[in-house]
Coordinates of C-alpha atoms in Angstrom, one line a residue:
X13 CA 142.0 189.1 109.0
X14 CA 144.8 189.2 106.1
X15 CA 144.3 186.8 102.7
X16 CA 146.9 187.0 100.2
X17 CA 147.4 184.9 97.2
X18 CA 149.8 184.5 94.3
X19 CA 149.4 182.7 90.7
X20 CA 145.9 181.4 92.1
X21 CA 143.1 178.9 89.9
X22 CA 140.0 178.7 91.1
X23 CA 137.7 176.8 88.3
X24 CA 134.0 176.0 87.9
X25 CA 132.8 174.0 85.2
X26 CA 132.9 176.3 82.1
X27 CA 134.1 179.1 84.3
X28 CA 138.3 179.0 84.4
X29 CA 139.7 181.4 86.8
X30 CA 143.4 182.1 87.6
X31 CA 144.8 185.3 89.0
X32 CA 148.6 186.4 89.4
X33 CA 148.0 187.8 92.6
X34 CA 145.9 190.0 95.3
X35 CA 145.8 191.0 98.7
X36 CA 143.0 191.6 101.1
X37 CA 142.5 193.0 104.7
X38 CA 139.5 193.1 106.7
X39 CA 137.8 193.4 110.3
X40 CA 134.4 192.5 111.8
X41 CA 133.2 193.8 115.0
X42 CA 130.4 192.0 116.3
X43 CA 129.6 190.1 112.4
X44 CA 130.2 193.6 111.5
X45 CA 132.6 194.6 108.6
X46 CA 134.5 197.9 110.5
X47 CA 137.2 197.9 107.9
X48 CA 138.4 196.2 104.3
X49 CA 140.9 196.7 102.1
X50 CA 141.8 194.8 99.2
X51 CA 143.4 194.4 95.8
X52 CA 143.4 192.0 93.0
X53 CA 144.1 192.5 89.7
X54 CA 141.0 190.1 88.4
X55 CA 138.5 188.4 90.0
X56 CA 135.5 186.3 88.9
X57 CA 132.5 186.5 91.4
X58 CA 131.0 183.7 90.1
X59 CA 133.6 181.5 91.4
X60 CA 133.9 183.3 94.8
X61 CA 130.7 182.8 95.4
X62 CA 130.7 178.9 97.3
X63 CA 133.2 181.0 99.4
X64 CA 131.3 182.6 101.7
X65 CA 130.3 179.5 103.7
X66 CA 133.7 180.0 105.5
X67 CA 132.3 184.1 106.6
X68 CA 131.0 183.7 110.2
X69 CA 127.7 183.7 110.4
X70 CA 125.7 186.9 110.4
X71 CA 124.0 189.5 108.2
X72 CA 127.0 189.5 106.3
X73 CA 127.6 186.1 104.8
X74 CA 123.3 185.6 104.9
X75 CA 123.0 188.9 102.7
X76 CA 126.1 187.6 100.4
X77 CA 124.5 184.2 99.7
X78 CA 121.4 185.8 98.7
X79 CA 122.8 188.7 96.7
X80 CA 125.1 185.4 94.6
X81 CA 127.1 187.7 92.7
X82 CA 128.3 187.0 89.6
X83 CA 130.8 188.7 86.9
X84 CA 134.5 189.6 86.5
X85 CA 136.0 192.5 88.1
X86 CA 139.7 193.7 86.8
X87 CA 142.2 196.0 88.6
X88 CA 140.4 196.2 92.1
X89 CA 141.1 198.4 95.2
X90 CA 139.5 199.4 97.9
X91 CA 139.7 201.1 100.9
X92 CA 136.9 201.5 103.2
X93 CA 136.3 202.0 107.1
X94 CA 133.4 201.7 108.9
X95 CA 133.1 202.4 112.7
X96 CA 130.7 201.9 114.8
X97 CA 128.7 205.3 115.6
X98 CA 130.7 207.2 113.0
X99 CA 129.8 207.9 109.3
X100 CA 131.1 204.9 106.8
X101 CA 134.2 206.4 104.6
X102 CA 135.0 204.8 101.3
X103 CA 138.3 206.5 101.3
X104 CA 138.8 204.9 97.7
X105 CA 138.2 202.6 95.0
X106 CA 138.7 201.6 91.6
X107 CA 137.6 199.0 89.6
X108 CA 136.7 197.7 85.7
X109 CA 133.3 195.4 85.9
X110 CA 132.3 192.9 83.0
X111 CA 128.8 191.3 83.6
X112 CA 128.5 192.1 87.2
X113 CA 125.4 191.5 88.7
X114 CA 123.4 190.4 92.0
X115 CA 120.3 189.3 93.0
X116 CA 117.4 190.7 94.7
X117 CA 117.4 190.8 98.4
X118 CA 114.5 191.7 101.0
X119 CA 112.8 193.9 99.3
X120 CA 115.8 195.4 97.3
X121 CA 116.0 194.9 93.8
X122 CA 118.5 192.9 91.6
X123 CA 120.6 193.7 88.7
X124 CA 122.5 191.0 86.0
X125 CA 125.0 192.3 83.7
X126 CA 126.8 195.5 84.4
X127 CA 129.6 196.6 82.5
X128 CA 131.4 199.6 82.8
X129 CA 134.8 201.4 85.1
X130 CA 133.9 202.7 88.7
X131 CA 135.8 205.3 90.4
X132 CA 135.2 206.2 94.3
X133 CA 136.9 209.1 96.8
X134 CA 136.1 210.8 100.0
X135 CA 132.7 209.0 99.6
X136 CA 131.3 209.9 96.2
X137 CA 131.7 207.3 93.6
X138 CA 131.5 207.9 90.1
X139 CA 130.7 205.1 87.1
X140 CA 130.6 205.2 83.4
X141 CA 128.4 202.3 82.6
X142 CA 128.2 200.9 79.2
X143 CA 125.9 197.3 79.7
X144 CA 124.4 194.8 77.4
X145 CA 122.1 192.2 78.1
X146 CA 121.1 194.0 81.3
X147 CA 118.5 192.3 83.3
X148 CA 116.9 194.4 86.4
X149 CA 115.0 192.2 88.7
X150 CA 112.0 193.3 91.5
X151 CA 110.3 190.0 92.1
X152 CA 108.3 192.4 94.2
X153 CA 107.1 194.9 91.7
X154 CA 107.3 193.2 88.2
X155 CA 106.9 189.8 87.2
X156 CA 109.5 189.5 85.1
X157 CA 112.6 190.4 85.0
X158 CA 113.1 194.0 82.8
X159 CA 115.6 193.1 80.6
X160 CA 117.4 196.0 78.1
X161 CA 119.5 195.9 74.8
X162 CA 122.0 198.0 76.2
X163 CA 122.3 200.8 79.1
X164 CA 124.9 203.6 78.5
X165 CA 125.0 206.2 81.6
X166 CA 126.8 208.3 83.6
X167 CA 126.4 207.7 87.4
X168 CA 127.5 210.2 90.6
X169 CA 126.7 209.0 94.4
X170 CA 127.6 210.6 97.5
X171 CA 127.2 208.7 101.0
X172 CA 126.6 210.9 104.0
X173 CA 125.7 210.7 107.0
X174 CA 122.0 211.1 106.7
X175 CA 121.9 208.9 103.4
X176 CA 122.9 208.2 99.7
X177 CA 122.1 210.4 96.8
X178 CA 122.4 208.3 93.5
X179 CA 122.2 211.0 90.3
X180 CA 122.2 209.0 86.9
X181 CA 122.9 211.5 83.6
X182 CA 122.8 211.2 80.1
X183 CA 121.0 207.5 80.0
X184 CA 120.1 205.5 76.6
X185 CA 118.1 202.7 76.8
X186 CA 117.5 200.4 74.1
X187 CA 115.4 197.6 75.0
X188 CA 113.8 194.9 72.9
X189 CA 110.0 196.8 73.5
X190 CA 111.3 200.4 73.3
X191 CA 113.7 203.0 73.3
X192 CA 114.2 205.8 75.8
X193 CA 116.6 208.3 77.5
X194 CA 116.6 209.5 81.1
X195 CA 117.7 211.7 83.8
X196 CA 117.1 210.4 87.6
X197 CA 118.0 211.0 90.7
X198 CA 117.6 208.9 94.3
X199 CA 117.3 209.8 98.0
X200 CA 118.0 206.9 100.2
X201 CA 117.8 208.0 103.7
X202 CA 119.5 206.3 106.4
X203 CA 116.5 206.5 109.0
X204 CA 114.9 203.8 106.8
X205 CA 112.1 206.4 105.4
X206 CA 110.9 206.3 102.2
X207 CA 113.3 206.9 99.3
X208 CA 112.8 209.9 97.1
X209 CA 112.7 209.8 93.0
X210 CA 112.7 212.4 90.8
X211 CA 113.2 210.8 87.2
X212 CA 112.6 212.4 83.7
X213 CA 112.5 209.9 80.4
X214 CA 111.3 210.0 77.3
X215 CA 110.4 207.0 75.5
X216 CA 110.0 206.2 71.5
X217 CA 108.4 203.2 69.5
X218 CA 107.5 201.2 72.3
X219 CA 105.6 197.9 71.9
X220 CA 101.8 198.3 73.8
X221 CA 101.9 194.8 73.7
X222 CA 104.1 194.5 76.3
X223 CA 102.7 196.9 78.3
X224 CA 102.3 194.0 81.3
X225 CA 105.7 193.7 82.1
X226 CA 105.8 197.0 84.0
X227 CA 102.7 196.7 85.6
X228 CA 103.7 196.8 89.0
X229 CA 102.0 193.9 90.6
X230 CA 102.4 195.5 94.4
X231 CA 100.3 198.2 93.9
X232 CA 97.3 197.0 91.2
X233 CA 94.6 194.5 92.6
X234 CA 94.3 191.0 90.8
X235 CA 91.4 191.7 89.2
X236 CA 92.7 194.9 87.7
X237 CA 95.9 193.9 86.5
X238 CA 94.3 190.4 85.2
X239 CA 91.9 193.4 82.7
X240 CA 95.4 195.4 82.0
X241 CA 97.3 192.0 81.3
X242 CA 94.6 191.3 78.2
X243 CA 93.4 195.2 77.1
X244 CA 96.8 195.2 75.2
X245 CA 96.8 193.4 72.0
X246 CA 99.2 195.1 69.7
X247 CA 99.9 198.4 69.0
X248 CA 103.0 200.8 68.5
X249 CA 103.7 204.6 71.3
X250 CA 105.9 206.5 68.6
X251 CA 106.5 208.6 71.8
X252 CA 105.8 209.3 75.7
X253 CA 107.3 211.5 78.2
X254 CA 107.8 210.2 81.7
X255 CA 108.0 212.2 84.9
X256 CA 107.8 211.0 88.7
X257 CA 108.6 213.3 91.7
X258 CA 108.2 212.0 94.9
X259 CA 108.9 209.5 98.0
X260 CA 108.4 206.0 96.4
X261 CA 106.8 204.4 99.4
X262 CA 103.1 206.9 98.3
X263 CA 103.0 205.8 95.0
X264 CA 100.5 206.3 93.5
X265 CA 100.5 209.8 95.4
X266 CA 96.3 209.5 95.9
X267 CA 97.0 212.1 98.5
X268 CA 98.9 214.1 96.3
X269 CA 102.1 213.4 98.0
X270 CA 104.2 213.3 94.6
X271 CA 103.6 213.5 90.4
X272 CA 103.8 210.3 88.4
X273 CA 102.7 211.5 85.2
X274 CA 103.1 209.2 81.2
X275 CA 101.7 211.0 78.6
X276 CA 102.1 210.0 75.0
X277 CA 99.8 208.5 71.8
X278 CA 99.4 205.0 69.9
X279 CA 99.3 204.3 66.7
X280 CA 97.5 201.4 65.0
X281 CA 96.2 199.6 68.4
X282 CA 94.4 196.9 69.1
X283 CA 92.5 197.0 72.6
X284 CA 90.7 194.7 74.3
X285 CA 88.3 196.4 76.1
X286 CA 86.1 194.0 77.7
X287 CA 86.7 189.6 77.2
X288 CA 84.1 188.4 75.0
X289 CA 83.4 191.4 72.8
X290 CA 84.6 192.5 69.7
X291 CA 88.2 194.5 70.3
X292 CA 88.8 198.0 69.0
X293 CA 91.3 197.7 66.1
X294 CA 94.1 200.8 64.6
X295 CA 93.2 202.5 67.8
X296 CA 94.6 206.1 67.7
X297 CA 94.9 207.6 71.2
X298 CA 96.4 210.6 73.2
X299 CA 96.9 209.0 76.5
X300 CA 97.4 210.6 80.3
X301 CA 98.6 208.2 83.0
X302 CA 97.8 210.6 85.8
X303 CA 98.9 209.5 89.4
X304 CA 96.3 206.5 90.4
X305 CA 94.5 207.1 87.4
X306 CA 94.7 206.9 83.3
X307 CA 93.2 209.3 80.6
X308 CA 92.9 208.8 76.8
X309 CA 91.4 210.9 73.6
X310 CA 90.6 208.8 71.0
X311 CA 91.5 210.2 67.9
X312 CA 90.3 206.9 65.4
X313 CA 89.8 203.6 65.6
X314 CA 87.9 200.6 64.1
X315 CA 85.1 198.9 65.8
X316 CA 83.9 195.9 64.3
X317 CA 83.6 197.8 60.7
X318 CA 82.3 200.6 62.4
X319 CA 85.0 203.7 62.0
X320 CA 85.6 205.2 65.3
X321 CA 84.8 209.3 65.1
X322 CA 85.8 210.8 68.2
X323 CA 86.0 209.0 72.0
X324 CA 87.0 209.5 75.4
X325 CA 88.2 207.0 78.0
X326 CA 88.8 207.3 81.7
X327 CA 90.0 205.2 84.9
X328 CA 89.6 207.5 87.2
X329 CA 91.9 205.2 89.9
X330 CA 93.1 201.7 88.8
X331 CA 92.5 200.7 92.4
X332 CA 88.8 201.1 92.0
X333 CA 89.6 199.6 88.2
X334 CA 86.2 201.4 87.2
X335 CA 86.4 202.1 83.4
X336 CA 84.3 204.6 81.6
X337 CA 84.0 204.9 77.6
X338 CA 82.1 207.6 75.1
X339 CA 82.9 207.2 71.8
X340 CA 80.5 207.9 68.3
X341 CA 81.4 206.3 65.5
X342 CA 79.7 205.8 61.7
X343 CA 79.5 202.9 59.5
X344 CA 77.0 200.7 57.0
X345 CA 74.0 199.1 59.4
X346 CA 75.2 195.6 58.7
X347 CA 78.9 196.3 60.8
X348 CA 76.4 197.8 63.6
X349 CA 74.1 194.5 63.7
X350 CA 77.5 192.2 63.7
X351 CA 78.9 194.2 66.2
X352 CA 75.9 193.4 68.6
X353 CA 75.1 190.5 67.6
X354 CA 79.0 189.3 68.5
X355 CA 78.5 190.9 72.0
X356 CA 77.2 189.2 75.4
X357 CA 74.1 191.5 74.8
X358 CA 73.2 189.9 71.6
X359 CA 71.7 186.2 72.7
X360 CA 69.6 188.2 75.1
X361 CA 68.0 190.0 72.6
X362 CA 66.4 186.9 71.3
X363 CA 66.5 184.6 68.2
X364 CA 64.9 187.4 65.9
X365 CA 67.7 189.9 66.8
X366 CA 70.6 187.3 66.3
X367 CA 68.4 186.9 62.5
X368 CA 68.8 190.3 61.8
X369 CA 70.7 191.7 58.8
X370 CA 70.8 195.4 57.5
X371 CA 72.3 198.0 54.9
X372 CA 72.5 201.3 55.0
X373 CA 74.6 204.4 56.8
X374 CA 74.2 204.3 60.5
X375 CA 75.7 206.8 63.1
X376 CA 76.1 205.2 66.5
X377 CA 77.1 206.0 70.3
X378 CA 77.9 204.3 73.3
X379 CA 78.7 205.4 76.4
X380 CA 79.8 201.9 78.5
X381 CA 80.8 201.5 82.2
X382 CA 83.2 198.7 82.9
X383 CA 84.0 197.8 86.3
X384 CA 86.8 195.4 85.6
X385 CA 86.8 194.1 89.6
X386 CA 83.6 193.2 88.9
X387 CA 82.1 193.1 85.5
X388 CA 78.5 191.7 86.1
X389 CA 77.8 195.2 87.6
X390 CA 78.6 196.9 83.9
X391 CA 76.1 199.1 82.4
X392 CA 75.9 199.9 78.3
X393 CA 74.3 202.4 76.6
X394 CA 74.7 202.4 73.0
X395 CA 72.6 204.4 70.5
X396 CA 72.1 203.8 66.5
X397 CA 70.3 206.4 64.3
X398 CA 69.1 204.8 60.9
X399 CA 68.6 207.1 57.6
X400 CA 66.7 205.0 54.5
X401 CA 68.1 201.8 55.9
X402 CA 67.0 198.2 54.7
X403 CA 66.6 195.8 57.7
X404 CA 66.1 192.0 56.7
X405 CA 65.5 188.6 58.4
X406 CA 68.3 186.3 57.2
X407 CA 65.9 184.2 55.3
X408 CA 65.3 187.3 53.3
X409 CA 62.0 187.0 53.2
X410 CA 60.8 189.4 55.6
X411 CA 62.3 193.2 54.9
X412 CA 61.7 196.3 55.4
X413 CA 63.1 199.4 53.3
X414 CA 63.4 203.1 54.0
X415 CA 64.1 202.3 58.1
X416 CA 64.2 205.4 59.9
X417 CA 64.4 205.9 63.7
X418 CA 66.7 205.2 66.6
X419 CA 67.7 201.9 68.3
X420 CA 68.2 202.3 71.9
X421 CA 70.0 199.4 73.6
X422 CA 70.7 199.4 77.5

C-alpha cells in the first residue's frame, strides 16, 4: 500500500487539523503489518482515529480501535520491517509528541498525555519525556486512573529477539498526592512469561488519605481492601523508599520469588482501625510494607484523649487481612470510660457501665485482633490500672474515691 497526501484538512469538532504534506508505505501479510514507512510533518491522532474502519479486519485494526489514540505528533519518520520468522527491526524513527496517549488494551495498561521527542535506531529507541497532566490507566489493577502533575524522564529500550528491555532514568514525579523520584527497569519477554521489574523510588509528602488509589484491586480480597479503603482518614508520609525486584506475575512474592519492600513514617494521622470505634488521631508511625504483608511502630498517637505511649501493629499477609495491635497508652480515667463506652463493647457491659464516669490518671493496654474478612471473630483485650481514682454514677450520687485496682475487659 502507498498513501500520500498534500495541503490536507481533516477537522473534528473543536479539533482543526491540516497538514502540508506526508507520505506513507506499508505491507500486511496475512493481517500482518511486515513493513511501514512513513512521514508527515504533523499529525493529530485524534482525528485519525475514525480511520481505521477502512484497515482490513484483523488484530490490527481491533487492537487500534481499542488502543483510540489521541494527541499530535510533529516531524514523523519511520522505518520499520517486520518478517515473518525473523526479529522485527525498527531501522529508524523520529518524532516530537504533544499529548499522546492510548488506552488500555487486554490486560495492558493505558497512558493519556505524553509529551516529549523520541528517537529510535538499529532497534533501541531513546525518549526525553517531559509530560503534564499525565494520566496512567490499569482498569485491571487500580480503580482509578493515576494521574500525575508532571513526569520528567529519560527513557532507553532495546527490542531483541528474546524481548524488550525498557530502562527509565532520572524520573520526577509530581503528583497532586505526592512527590517522588525513580529509577526502573522492565523485562518483557517474548515467550509471553512474566515480565520482570526492578524499580527504586523514593517518595515525599505524600497524602495517606489517598492511599486507596494504589491499592491494587487484582491482588487484595473485597473484604480487605473495603478495611484499607476506610483505615486511611488523613495524614501526611514526609518520606518512603520504594523497592520491587522481581517477575510481576508473583506479586506479592509469598514464595519469596521477588522483594516488594515501602518503608517510610506518618506524621499527624488519623486511622480508622476498626468501623464503629473511636479512630486513632496524630498517629506517628514507622511503617514496613513487607511483600504480602505490612509492619508499623507506633511512635504516638491519640486515642480518644488517651495519649498513645508506645504500639506495635502487624498484618502478617493482607490476603488473610488478619490484623494485630499492642499499644499502652496513659491518660485521666474519664478519656478511658468514653473511650469504652463509644465502642461496640460498651452497650454489652450494661446500663451501669454506659453510667459510669471517672477522674483520675489511668495507664492502659490493649492488645486487639482484627480479622478484617471477618470481624465477628475479633478478640480484645484491653487492661486499665487505676491509682487514687474517683469513679461516679452520672447522677453523682453514688461515688467512690481512692479507686485502686485493675479493670480487665475481654
Amino acid at each position: 500500500w502507498h498513501l500520500a497526501g498534500k495541503d490536507i484538512e481533516l477537522n473534528r469538532v473543536n479539533q482543526p487539523w491540516s497538514t502540508p504534506g506526508f507520505t506513507a508505505d506499508w505491507r500486511f501479510d496475512n493481517h500482518h503489518l511486515s513493513s511501514l514507512k512513513a512521514s508527515a510533518a504533523y499529525l493529530r491522532l485524534d482525528n485519525l482515529t475514525p480511520l481505521i474502519a477502512v484497515l482490513p479486519p484483523g488484530p490490527l485494526r481491533t487492537r487500534l480501535i481499542e488502543l483510540s489514540p489521541e494527541g499530535e505528533v510533529r516531524d514523523l519518520s519511520i522505518d520499520f520491517v517486520d518478517t515473518a520468522g525473523e526479529t522485527p527491526d525498527l531501522r529508524a524513527f523520529d518524532a516530537r509528541l504533544a499529548g499522546v496517549g492510548f488506552g488500555p488494551s487486554g490486560r495492558a495498561p493505558g497512558v493519556r498525555g505524553i509529551t516529549g521527542r523520541l528517537t529510535g535506531r538499529a532497534n533501541h529507541l531513546s525518549a526525553d519525556i517531559d509530560s503534564r497532566q499525565l494520566a496512567f490507566l490499569a482498569p485491571i489493577v487500580f480503580r482509578v486512573p493515576l494521574v500525575v502533575d508532571r513526569l520528567q524522564a529519560r527513557l532507553e529500550a532495546d527490542y531483541r529477539a528474546t524481548g524488550v528491555r525498557i530502562e527509565a532514568h532520572q524520573v520526577a514525579i509530581a503528583s497532586p498526592h505526592a512527590q517522588a523520584t525513580a529509577e526502573m527497569s522492565v523485562w518483557i519477554p517474548s515467550d509471553g512469561s512474566s515480565p520482570v521489574l526492578d524499580l527504586e523510588a523514593h517518595a515525599k509528602n505524600a497524602d495517606a488519605s489517598k492511599a486507596w488509589q494504589y491499592m491494587p484491586v487484582n491482588k487484595l480480597g473485597d473484604k480487605t481492601l473495603a478495611w484499607l479503603d476506610q483505615a486511611f482518614v488523613a495524614g501526611l508520609v514526609p518520606e518512603a523508599e520504594v523497592v520491587y525486584r522481581g517477575p510481576t506475575h508473583s506479586f506479592p512474592f509469598r514464595d519469596g520469588q521477588g522483594l516488594f519492600r515501602i518503608t517510610g513514617r506518618t506524621e499527624n494521622m488519623t486511622l480508622s482501625y476498626q468501623p464503629g470505634w473511636p479512630a486513632v488521631t496524630g498517629l506517628a508511625v514507622d511503617f514496613e510494607f513487607l511483600n504480602p504483608g505490612l509492619s508499623a511502630s507506633i511512635r504516638q498517637g491519640n486515642l480518644a484523649g488517651l495519649v498513645i505511649e508506645a504500639g506495635a501493629a502487624a498484618f502478617p499477609d493482607f490476603k488473610r487481612g488478619d490484623l494485630d495491635v499492642d499499644a499502652a497508652a496513659h491518660g485521666d480515667l474519664s478519656a478511658a470510660l468514653k473511650y469504652l463506652q463509644a465502642t461496640p463493647l460498651g452497650p454489652k457491659f450494661g446500663a451501669a457501665f454506659m453510667a459510669l464516669a471517672g477522674s483520675g490518671p489511668t495507664h492502659a493496654s490493649a492488645k486487639l485482633f482484627l480479622p478484617v474478612t471477618h470481624l465477628a471473630d475479633r478478640r480484645v483485650n484491653v487492661e486499665a490500672a487505676f491509682n487514687d481514682d474517683r469513679v461516679s454514677l452520672t447522677d453523682r450520687l453514688h461515688a467512690a474515691g481512692e479507686v485502686k485496682g485493675t479493670l480487665r475487659v475481654h
